[in-house]
Amino acid sequence: MPLHIAPIVAAQNSEICNIIKDVGKEFGAIGEGFGPSDAEVEAMSLHYTHENKSLYLVATLDGKVVGGCGLAPFNGSDEVCELKKLFLLPQSRGLGLGKKLTLECLAFAQQQGFSQCYLDTLSSMQSAIALYEKVGFKHLSAPIESTIHGGCDVWMLKQL
């Protein structure tokens, strides 16, 4: 089963948008305060560029887009970045794809000189939380100041 991971291109915007919204819905991330409602979801390739010190990786399995994961500065910070929008279709879960995407994003973060990586998620996303713990994220008792995803109930930080 050929797996391919590469930075998003404009032709993948609508597929990734649909995946983010559908998987978000599956886990209850609907409406304001959740990543799938962010305006950037409509055109991810425009928002995740190396010029912005950001990256969104798209995973394809047998030529079909099955998910993605991104990294961007947290509120314009040069020190703190954010792991964003790791969403995978059900058929691509359990294959190690989430870990592969996450590690590639974290490697990019280190190349960009970030010292910390933040994320927020939902307690219903148990597999994702287990992955984040395995790669070294630690739980926070509250979100970092200026977090826009007020609907999330799990916040984590990793030293890079």
Coordinates of C-alpha atoms in Angstrom, one line a residue:
M1 CA 0.0 0.0 0.0
P2 CA 1.9 3.0 -1.2
L3 CA 2.0 5.8 1.3
H4 CA 3.1 9.3 0.4
I5 CA 3.5 12.4 2.5
A6 CA 4.1 15.8 1.0
P7 CA 3.3 19.5 1.6
I8 CA -0.2 20.5 0.6
V9 CA -0.8 21.9 -2.9
A10 CA -3.8 24.0 -4.0
A11 CA -5.5 21.1 -5.8
Q12 CA -5.8 19.3 -2.4
N13 CA -7.5 22.2 -0.6
S14 CA -11.1 20.9 -1.0
E15 CA -10.3 17.3 -0.1
I16 CA -8.4 18.3 3.1
C17 CA -11.2 20.8 4.0
N18 CA -13.8 18.0 3.7
I19 CA -11.6 15.6 5.8
I20 CA -11.0 18.1 8.5
K21 CA -14.7 19.0 8.7
D22 CA -16.0 15.4 8.5
V23 CA -13.5 14.0 11.1
G24 CA -14.1 17.0 13.3
K25 CA -17.8 16.2 13.2
E26 CA -17.1 12.6 14.1
F27 CA -15.4 13.8 17.3
G28 CA -17.8 16.6 18.2
A29 CA -15.5 19.5 17.0
I30 CA -18.3 21.5 15.4
G31 CA -18.8 25.3 15.4
E32 CA -16.8 28.2 16.9
G33 CA -14.0 27.3 19.2
F34 CA -12.9 24.2 17.2
G35 CA -10.2 23.9 14.5
P36 CA -12.5 22.7 11.7
S37 CA -14.4 26.0 11.8
D38 CA -11.2 28.1 11.3
A39 CA -11.3 30.2 8.1
E40 CA -7.9 28.7 6.9
V41 CA -9.6 25.3 6.5
E42 CA -11.2 26.5 3.2
A43 CA -7.7 27.0 1.6
M44 CA -5.0 25.4 3.7
S45 CA -2.3 25.7 0.9
L46 CA -2.6 29.5 1.1
H47 CA -2.0 29.6 4.9
Y48 CA 0.7 27.0 5.3
T49 CA 3.8 28.2 3.5
H50 CA 7.5 28.1 4.3
E51 CA 7.5 31.9 4.1
N52 CA 5.2 31.9 7.1
K53 CA 7.4 29.3 8.9
S54 CA 4.5 26.9 8.6
L55 CA 3.8 23.6 6.9
Y56 CA 0.8 21.4 6.2
L57 CA 1.5 17.8 5.2
V58 CA -1.0 15.7 3.3
A59 CA -1.0 12.0 3.4
T60 CA -2.1 9.9 0.5
L61 CA -2.6 6.2 0.5
D62 CA -2.8 4.4 -2.8
G63 CA -3.1 7.8 -4.4
K64 CA -6.1 8.9 -2.3
V65 CA -5.9 11.8 0.2
V66 CA -6.6 10.3 3.6
G67 CA -5.5 13.2 6.0
G68 CA -3.0 15.7 7.1
C69 CA -1.2 17.6 9.8
G70 CA 0.2 21.0 10.1
L71 CA 2.5 23.2 12.1
A72 CA 2.5 27.0 12.3
P73 CA 3.8 29.8 14.7
F74 CA 1.5 30.2 17.6
N75 CA 0.0 33.7 17.3
G76 CA 3.1 34.9 15.3
S77 CA 5.6 33.7 17.9
D78 CA 9.2 32.9 17.0
E79 CA 9.5 30.6 20.0
V80 CA 6.3 28.7 20.2
C81 CA 4.7 26.8 17.3
E82 CA 1.4 24.9 17.2
L83 CA 0.7 21.4 15.9
K84 CA -2.5 21.9 14.0
K85 CA -5.3 19.9 12.4
L86 CA -4.1 16.3 12.5
F87 CA -7.1 14.6 11.0
L88 CA -7.2 11.2 9.4
L89 CA -10.0 9.3 7.7
P90 CA -11.0 6.1 9.6
Q91 CA -9.5 3.8 7.0
S92 CA -6.0 5.3 7.5
R93 CA -6.0 5.1 11.3
G94 CA -3.8 2.6 13.1
L95 CA -1.2 2.5 10.4
G96 CA 1.3 4.8 12.1
L97 CA 0.4 7.7 9.8
G98 CA -0.5 10.1 12.6
K99 CA 2.9 9.5 14.2
K100 CA 4.7 9.9 10.9
L101 CA 2.9 13.2 10.2
T102 CA 3.5 14.5 13.7
L103 CA 7.2 13.7 13.7
E104 CA 7.7 15.3 10.3
C105 CA 6.0 18.5 11.6
L106 CA 8.1 18.5 14.7
A107 CA 11.3 18.1 12.7
F108 CA 10.2 21.1 10.6
A109 CA 9.5 23.1 13.8
Q110 CA 13.1 22.4 15.0
Q111 CA 14.5 23.5 11.6
Q112 CA 12.5 26.7 12.0
G113 CA 14.1 27.4 15.4
F114 CA 11.0 27.0 17.6
S115 CA 11.7 25.9 21.2
Q116 CA 8.2 24.7 22.2
C117 CA 5.2 23.2 20.4
Y118 CA 1.7 23.6 21.7
L119 CA -1.5 21.8 20.7
D120 CA -5.1 21.7 21.8
T121 CA -7.5 18.8 21.2
L122 CA -10.5 17.1 22.6
S123 CA -10.6 14.4 25.3
S124 CA -12.7 12.3 22.9
M125 CA -9.7 12.0 20.6
Q126 CA -8.0 9.3 22.8
S127 CA -5.8 7.9 20.1
A128 CA -4.4 11.3 19.2
I129 CA -3.7 12.1 22.9
A130 CA -1.9 8.8 23.3
L131 CA 0.2 9.6 20.3
Y132 CA 1.1 13.1 21.6
E133 CA 2.1 11.6 24.9
K134 CA 4.3 9.1 23.2
V135 CA 6.2 11.7 21.3
G136 CA 6.8 13.8 24.4
F137 CA 3.9 16.3 24.8
K138 CA 3.0 17.0 28.4
H139 CA -0.4 17.9 29.6
L140 CA -1.2 21.5 30.7
S141 CA -3.9 22.4 33.2
A142 CA -5.2 25.2 31.0
P143 CA -4.7 26.6 27.5
I144 CA -1.9 28.9 26.6
E145 CA -3.0 32.6 26.7
S146 CA -4.6 33.7 23.3
T147 CA -5.7 30.2 22.4
I148 CA -8.6 30.6 19.9
H149 CA -10.0 27.1 20.3
G150 CA -12.1 27.6 23.4
G151 CA -14.1 24.4 22.7
C152 CA -11.0 22.2 23.3
D153 CA -10.5 20.5 26.7
V154 CA -7.0 19.1 26.4
W155 CA -3.9 21.3 26.1
M156 CA -0.4 20.0 25.7
L157 CA 3.1 21.4 25.3
K158 CA 6.4 19.8 24.1
Q159 CA 9.9 21.2 24.5
L160 CA 11.8 21.0 21.2

